[in-house]
Structures are given as C-alpha cells and as structure tokens.
Coordinates of N, CA and C in Angstrom, one line a residue:
X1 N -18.1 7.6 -9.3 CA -16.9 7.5 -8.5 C -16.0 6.4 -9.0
X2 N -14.8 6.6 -9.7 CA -14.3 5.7 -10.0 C -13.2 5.2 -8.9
X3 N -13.2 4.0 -9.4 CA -12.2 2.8 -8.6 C -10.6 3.6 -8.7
X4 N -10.3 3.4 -7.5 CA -8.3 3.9 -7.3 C -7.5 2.9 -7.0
X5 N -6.6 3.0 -7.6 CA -5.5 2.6 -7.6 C -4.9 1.5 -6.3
X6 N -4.7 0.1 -6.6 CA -4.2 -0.7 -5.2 C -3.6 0.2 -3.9
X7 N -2.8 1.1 -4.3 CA -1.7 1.5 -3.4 C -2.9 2.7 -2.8
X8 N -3.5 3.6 -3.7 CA -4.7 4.6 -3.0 C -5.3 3.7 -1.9
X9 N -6.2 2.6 -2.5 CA -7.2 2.1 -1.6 C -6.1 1.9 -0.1
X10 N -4.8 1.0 -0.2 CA -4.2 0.9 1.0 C -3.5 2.1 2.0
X11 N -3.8 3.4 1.2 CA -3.1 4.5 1.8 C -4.3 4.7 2.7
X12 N -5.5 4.7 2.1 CA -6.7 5.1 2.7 C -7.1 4.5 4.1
X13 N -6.6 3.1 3.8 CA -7.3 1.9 5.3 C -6.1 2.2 5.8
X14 N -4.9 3.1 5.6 CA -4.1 3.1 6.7 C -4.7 4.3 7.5
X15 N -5.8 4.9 7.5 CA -5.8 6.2 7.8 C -7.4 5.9 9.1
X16 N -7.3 6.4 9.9 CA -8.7 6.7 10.2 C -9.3 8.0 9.3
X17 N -10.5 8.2 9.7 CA -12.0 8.9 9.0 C -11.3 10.6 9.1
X18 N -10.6 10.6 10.4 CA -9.8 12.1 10.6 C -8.5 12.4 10.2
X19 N -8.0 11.2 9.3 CA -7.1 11.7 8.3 C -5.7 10.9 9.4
X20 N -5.6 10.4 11.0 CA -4.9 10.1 11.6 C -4.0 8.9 10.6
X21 N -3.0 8.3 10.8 CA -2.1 7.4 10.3 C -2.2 6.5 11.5
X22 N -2.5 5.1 11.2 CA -3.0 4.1 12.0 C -1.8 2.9 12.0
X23 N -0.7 3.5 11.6 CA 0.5 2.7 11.6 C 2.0 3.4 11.5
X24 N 3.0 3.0 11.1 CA 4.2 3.3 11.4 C 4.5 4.0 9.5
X25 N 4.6 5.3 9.6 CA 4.7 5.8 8.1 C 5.2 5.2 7.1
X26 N 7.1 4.6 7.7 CA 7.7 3.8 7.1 C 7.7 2.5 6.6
X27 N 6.8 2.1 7.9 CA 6.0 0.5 6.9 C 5.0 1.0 6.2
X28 N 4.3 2.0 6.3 CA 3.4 2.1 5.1 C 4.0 2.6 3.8
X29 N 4.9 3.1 4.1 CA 5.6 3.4 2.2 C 6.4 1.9 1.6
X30 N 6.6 1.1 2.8 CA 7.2 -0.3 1.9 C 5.9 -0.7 1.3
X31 N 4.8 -0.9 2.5 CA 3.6 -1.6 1.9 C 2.7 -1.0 0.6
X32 N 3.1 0.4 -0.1 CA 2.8 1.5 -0.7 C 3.4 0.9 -1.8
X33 N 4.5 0.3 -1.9 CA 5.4 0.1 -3.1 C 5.4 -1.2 -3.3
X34 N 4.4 -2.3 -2.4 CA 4.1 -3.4 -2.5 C 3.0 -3.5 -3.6
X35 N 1.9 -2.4 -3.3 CA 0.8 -2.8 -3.8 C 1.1 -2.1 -5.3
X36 N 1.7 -1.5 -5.6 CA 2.5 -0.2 -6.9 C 3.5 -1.8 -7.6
X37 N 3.9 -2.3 -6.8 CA 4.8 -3.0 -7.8 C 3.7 -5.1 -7.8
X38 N 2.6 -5.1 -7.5 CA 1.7 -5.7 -7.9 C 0.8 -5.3 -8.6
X39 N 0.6 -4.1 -9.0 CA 0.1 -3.5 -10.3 C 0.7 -3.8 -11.0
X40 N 2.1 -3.8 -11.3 CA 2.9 -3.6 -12.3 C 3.4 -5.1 -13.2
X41 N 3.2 -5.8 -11.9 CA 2.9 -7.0 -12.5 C 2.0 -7.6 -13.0
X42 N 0.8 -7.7 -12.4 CA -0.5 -7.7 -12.6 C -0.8 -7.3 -14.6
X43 N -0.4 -5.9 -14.5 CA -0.1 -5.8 -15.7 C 0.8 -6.0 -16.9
X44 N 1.5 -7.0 -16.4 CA 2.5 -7.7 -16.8 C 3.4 -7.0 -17.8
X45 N 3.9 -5.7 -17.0 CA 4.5 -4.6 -17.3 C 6.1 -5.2 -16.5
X46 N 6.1 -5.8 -15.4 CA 7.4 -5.9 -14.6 C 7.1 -7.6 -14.0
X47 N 8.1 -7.9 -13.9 CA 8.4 -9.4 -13.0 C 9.1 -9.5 -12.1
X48 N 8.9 -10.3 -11.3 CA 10.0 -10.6 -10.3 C 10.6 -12.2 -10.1
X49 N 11.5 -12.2 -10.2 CA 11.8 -13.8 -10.4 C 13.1 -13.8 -9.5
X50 N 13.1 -14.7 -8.0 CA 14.2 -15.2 -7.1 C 15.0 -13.9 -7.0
X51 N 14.0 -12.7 -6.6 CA 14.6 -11.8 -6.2 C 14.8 -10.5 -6.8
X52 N 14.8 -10.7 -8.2 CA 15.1 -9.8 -9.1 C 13.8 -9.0 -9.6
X53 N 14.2 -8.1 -10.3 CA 13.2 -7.2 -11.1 C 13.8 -6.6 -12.0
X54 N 12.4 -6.9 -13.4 CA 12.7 -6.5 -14.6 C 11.7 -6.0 -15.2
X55 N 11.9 -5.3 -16.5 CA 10.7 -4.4 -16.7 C 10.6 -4.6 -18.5
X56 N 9.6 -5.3 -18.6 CA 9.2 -5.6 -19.6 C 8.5 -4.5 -20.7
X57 N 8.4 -3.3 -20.0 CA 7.3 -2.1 -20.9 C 7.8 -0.7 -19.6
X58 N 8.3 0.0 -20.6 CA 8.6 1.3 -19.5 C 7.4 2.0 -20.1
X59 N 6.3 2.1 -21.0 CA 5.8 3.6 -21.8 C 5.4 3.5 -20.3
X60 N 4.1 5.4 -20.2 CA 3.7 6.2 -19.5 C 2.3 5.2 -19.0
X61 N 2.2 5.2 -17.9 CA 1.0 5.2 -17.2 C -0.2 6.3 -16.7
X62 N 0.3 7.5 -16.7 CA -0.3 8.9 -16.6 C -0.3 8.8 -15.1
X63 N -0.2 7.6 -14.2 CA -0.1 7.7 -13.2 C 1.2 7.9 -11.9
X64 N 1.2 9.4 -11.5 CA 2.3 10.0 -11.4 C 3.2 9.3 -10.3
X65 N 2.7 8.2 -9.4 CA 3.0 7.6 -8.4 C 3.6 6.4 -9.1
X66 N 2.9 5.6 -9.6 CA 3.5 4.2 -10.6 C 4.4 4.7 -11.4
X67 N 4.9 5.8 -12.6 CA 5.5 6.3 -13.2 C 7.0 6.4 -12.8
X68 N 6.5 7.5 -11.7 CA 8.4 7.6 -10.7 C 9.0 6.2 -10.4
X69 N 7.8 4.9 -10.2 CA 8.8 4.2 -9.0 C 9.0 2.8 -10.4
X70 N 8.2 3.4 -11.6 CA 9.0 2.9 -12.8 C 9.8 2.8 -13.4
X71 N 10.8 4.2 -13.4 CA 11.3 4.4 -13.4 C 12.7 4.3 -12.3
X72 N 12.5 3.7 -11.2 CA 13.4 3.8 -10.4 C 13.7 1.9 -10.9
X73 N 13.2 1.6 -11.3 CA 13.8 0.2 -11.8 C 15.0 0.7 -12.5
X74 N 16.4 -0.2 -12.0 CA 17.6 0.1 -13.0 C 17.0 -0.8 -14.7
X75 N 18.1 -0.1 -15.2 CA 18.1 -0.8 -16.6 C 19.5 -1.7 -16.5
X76 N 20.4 -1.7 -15.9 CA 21.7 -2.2 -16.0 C 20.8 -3.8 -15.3
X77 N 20.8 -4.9 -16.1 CA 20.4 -6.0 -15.1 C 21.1 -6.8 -13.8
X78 N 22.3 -6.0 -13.7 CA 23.4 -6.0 -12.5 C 22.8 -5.3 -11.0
X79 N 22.0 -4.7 -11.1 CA 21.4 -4.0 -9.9 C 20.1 -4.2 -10.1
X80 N 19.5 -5.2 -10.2 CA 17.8 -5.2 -10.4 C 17.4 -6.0 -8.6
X81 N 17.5 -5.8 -8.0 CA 17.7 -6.6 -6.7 C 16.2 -6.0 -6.1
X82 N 15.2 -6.5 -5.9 CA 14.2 -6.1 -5.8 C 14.4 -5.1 -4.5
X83 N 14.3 -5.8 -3.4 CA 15.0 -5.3 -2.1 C 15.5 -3.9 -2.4
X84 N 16.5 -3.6 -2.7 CA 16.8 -2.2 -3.4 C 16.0 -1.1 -4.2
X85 N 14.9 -1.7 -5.1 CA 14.1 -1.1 -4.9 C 13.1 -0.9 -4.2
X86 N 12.6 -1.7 -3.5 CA 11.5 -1.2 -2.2 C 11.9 0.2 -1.4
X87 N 13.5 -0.3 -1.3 CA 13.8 0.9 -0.3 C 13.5 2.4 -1.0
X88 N 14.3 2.2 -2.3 CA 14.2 3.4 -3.3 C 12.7 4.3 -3.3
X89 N 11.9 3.1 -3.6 CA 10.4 3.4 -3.6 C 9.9 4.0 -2.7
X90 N 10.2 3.2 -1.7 CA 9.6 3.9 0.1 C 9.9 5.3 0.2
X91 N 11.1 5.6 -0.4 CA 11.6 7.2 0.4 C 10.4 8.2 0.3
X92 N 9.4 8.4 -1.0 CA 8.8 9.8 -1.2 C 7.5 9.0 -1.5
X93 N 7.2 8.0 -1.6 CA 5.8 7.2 -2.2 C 4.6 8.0 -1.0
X94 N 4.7 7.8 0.2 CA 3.9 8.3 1.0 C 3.3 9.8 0.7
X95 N 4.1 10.5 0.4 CA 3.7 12.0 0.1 C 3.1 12.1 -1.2
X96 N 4.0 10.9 -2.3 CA 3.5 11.2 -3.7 C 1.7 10.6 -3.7
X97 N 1.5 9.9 -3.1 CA 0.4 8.9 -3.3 C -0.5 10.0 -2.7
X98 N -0.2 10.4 -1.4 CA -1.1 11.3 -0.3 C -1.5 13.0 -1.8
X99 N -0.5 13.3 -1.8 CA -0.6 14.5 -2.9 C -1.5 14.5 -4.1
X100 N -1.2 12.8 -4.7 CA -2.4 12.5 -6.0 C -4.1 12.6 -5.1
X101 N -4.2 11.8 -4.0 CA -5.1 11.7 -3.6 C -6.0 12.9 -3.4
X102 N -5.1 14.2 -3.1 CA -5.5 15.4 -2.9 C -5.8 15.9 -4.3
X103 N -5.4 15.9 -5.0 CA -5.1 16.2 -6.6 C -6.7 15.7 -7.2
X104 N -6.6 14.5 -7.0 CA -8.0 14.1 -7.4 C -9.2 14.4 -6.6
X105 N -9.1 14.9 -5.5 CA -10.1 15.1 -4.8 C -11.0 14.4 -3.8
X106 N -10.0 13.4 -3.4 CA -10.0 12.2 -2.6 C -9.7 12.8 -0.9
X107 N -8.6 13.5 -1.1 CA -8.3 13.8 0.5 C -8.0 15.3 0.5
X108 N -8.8 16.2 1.3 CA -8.5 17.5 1.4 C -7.6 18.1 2.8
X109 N -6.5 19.0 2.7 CA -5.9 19.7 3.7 C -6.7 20.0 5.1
X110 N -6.4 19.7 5.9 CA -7.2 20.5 6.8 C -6.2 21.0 8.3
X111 N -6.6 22.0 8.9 CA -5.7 22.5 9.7 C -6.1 22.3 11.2
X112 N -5.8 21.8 11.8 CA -6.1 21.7 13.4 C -5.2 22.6 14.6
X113 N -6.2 22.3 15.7 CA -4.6 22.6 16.8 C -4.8 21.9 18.2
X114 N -3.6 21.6 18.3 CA -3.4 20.9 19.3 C -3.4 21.4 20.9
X115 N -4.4 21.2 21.8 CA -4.4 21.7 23.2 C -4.8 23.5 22.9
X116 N -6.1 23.9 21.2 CA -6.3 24.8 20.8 C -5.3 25.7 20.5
X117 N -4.0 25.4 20.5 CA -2.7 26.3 20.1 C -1.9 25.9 19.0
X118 N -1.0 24.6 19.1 CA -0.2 24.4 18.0 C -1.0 23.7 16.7
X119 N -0.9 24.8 15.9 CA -1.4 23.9 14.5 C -0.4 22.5 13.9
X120 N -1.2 22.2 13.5 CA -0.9 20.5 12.4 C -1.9 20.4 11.5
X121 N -0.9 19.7 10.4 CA -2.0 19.7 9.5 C -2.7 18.0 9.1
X122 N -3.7 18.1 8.7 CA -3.8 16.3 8.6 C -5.0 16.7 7.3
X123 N -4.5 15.1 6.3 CA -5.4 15.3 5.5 C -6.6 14.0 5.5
X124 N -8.1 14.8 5.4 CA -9.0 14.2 5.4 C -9.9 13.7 4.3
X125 N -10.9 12.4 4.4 CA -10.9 12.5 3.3 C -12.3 13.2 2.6
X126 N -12.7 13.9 1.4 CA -13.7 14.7 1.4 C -15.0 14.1 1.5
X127 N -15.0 12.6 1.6 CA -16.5 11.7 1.2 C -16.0 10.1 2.1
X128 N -16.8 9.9 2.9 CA -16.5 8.7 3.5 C -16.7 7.5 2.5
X129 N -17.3 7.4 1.7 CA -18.0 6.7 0.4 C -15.9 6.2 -0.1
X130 N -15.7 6.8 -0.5 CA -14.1 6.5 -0.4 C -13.7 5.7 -0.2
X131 N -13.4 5.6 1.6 CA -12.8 4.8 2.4 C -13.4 3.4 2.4
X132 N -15.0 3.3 2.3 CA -15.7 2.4 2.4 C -15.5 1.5 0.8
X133 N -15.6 2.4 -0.5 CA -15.1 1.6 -1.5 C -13.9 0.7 -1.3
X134 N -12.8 1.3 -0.7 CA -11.6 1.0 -0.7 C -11.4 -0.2 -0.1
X135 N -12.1 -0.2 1.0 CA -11.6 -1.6 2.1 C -13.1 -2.7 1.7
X136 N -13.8 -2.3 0.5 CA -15.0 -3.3 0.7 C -14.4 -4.8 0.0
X137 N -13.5 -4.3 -0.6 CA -13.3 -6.0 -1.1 C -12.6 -7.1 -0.4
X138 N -11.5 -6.4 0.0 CA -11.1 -6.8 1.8 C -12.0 -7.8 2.8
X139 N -12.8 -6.5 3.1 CA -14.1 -6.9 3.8 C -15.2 -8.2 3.1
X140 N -15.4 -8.2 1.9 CA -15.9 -9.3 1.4 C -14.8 -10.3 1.5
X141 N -13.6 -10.1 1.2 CA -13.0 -11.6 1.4 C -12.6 -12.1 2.6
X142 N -12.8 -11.1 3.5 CA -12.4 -11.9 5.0 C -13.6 -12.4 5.6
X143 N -15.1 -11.8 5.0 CA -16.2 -12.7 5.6 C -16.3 -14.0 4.6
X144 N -15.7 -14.2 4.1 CA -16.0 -15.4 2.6 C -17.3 -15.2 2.0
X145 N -17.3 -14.2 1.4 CA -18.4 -13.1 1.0 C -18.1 -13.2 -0.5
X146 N -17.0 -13.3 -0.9 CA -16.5 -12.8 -2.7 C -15.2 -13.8 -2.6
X147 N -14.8 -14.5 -3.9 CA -13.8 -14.7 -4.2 C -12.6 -13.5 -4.8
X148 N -11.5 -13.8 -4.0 CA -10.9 -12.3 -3.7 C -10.0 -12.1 -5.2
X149 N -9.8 -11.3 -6.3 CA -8.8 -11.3 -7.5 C -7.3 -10.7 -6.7
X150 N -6.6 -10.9 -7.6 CA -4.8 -10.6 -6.8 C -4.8 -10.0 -6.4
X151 N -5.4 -8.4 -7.2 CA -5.2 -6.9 -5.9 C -6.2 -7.0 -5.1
X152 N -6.6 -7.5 -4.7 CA -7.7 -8.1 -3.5 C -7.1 -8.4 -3.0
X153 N -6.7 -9.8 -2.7 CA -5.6 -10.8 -2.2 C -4.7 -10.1 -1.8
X154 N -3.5 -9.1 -2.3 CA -2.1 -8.7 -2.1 C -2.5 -7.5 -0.9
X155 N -4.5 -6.5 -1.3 CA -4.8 -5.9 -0.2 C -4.8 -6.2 1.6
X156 N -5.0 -7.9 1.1 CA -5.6 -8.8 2.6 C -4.1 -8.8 3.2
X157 N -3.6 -9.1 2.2 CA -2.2 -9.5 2.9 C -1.5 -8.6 3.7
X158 N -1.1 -7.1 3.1 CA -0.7 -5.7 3.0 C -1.6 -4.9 4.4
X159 N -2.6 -5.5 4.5 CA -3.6 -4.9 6.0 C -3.0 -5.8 7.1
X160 N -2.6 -7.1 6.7 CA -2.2 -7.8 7.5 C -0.8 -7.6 8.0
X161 N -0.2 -7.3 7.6 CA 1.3 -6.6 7.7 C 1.1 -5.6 8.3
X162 N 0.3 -4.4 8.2 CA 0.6 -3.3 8.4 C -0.5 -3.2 9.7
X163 N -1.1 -4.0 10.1 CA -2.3 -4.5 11.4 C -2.8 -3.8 11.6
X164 N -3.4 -3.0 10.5 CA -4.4 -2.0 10.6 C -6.2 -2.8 10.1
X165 N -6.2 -3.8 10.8 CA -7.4 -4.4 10.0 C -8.4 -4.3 10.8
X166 N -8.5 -3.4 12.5 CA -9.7 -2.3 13.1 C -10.0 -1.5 11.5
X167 N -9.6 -1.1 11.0 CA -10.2 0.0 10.3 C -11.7 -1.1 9.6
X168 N -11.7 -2.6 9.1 CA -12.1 -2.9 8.5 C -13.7 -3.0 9.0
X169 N -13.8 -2.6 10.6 CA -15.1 -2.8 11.1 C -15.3 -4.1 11.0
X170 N -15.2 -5.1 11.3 CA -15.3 -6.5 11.1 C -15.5 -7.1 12.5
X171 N -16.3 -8.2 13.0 CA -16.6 -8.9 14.3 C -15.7 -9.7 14.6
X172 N -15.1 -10.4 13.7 CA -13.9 -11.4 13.9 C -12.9 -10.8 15.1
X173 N -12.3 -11.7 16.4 CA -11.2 -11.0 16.7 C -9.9 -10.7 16.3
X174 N -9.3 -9.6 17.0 CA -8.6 -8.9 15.6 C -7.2 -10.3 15.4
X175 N -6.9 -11.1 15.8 CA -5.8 -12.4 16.1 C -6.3 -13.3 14.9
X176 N -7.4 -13.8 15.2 CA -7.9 -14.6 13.8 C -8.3 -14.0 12.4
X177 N -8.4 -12.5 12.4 CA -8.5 -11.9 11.3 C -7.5 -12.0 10.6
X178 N -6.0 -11.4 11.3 CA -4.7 -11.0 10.5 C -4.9 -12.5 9.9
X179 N -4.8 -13.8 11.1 CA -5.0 -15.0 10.4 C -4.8 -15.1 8.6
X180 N -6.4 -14.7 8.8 CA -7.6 -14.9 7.7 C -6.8 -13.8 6.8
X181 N -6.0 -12.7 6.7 CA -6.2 -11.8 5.7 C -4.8 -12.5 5.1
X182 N -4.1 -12.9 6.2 CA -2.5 -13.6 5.8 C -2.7 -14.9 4.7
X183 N -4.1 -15.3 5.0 CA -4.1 -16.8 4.4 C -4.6 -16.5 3.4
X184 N -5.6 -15.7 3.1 CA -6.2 -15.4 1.7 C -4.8 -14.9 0.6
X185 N -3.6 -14.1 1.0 CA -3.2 -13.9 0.3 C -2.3 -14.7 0.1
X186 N -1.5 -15.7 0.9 CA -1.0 -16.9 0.8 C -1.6 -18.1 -0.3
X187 N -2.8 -18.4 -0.4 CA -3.0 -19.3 -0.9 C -3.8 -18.8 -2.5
X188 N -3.5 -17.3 -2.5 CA -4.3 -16.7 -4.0 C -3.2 -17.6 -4.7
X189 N -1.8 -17.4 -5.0 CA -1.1 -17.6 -6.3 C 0.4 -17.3 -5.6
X190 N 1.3 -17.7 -6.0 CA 2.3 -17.8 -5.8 C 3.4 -16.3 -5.3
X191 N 3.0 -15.7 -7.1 CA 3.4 -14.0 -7.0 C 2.9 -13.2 -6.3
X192 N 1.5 -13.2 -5.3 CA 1.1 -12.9 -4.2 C 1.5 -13.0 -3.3
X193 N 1.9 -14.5 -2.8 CA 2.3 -14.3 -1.9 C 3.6 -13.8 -1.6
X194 N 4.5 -14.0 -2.8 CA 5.8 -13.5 -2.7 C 5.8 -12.4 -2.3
X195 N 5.3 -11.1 -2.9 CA 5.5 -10.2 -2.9 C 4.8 -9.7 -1.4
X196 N 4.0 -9.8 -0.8 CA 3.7 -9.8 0.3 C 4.4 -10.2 1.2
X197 N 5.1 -11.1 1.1 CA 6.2 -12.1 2.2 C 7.3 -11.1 2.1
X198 N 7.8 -10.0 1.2 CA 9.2 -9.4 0.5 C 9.0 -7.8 1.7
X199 N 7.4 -7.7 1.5 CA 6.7 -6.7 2.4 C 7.2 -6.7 3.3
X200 N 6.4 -7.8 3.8 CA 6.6 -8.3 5.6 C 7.7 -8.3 5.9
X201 N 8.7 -8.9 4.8 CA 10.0 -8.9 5.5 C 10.9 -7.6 6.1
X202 N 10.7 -6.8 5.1 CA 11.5 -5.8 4.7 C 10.8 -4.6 6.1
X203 N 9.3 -4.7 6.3 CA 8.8 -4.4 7.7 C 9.6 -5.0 9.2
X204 N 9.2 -5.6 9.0 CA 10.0 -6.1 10.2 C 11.4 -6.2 10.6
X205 N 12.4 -5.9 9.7 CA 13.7 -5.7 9.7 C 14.1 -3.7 9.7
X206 N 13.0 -3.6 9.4 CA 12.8 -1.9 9.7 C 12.4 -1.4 11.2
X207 N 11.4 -2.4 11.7 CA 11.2 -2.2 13.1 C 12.2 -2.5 14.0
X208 N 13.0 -4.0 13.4 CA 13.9 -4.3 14.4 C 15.6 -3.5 15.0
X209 N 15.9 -2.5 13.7 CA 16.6 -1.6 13.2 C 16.4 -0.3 14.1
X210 N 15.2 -0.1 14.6 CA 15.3 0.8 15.2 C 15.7 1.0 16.7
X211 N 15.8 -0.6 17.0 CA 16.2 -0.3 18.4 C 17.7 -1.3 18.2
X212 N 18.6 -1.3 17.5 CA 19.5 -1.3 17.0 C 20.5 -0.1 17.8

C-alpha cells in the first residue's frame, strides 16, 4: 500500500468511514491547496515569500491534482499574490483530488437513498487500512509518540483548522487537542506555519462572508 499524497491523506480525515464530509466543502478545498502547495514547497519546486508565490521548476509531476494547480501559478511576477491563488485552487481541487482517489482505487462510488427513495451518491473508501494510514502520523504527533516532519506538521495544523480532529479517535478533549495540533504546527518551522496561518485565514473570512 503505498503512501498518498499530503492533500489525499487530508481529503480522507475530512471524511467519515461512510464517505460523509465532516466539514464545510469550501474550507476543505482551501485546506486541499494548503497541503498541494506545502508539497510544492517542501520540494522546493515553489516559494512563498511576504505573500507572494513563485515557481522555481514547472516540469510534470504525473500528479494530476498538483499539476493543474501548477500551473495556475501566473508567470507574469505582477500577479503572483498567493491569496489569489488559493482561491484559483479551491474552485475544482475537491472533485480533482476525490476523482484521483477513485482512479487509484482509494475511494469507490456508492449509491444510497435517502428515507429509501431519493438517491445520492457518496464516495467510500474501499479499505479502512487507508483512512487509518492517513491520519496515523497525526495521531502519533498529538500523543508525542513521533517527532512530526513538515507534512506532518502542516497535516496537525490543516485538521486543526478544518476541526475535524473527532475523526482522529484520540482521548484528549476535543479543545486541547486543536490546541496541540495548532501548536505542533506553529512551532515545526516558520513555512509551516505560514502557510497554515494563510489557511486559517482565508477560512475564516469565507465563513464570515457568508452571512455578509
């Protein structure tokens, strides 16, 4: 079973076991392009510096999700405004990420009905082994179990934002956990926490927008 992708594993811990969505869709596509554009750095393919973003290596990643929202980086360095891209990112990342997942064999279609009449469809995932890979590093860093590496860190953070950190099964109450998942990524490294704080922000001015 190989290891997926930062943004996979966080698509997954947004999900309960029945494929449900355990948060608000549109924060999860910012936090989707949080963990996509901490790969990107990580691989020190892109930077972000006092707001901006630039892209040091455009070749192919084979990965169809990282690829598109590589591409949505401008080239003109007059519009590299990070902010601008998140939003760009967010629009279709949820479906693209959910679609690979299916593709690889991670999450399969399933059809239900509602009050046994209206169908909906929800995708599940085919192996619980999955879900449990995904959120285990997480889970080791919030019991201080493992020293957490950045896409660890930027995951703690990203669960923490998006308050889905029931999914993680943990005894901690759920108040001191976000704590614990906010502070691990805070005190990993600097670019961590940035880009998590860019998260958060950009969540919460989405929530507050709506009753606008």
């Amino acid at each position: 079973m190989n290891r997926l992708p930062l943004h996979q594993d966080l698509h997954l811990m947004a999900h309960n076991e029945a494929g449900k969505l355990l948060t608000h869709q549109s924060s999860l596509a910012l936090a989707l392009a949080g963990a996509v554009l901490t790969e990107l750095v990580l691989a020190e393919r892109v930077a972000v510096v006092q707001g901006r973003i630039t892209v040091s290596d455009r070749r192919r990643t084979d990965d169809p999700v990282i690829d598109v929202l590589l591409d949505l980086i401008p080239r003109d360095r007059d519009h590299r405004d990070v902010r601008s891209w998140f939003k760009a990112a967010a629009k279709d990342i949820y479906v693209r990420t959910r679609d690979d997942l299916v593709a690889k064999g991670v999450l399969a279609p399933v059809t239900r009905r509602r009050m046994g009449m209206l169908p909906y469809l929800r995708y599940q995932l085919t192996d619980i082994s999955w879900a449990v890979r995904a959120s285990s590093g997480v889970r080791s860093a919030a019991e201080g179990y493992k020293q957490p590496d950045a896409g660890c860190a930027t995951l703690c953070g990203l669960v923490a934002v998006l308050r889905v950190e029931a999914e993680l099964y943990l005894s901690q109450p759920s108040g001191r956990l976000v704590e614990r998942l906010r502070a691990i990524a805070d005190e990993h490294s600097p670019t961590v926490k940035e880009l998590v704080h860019i998260v958060d922000t950009l969540v919460a001015e989405a929530a507050v927008a709506v009753y606008r």
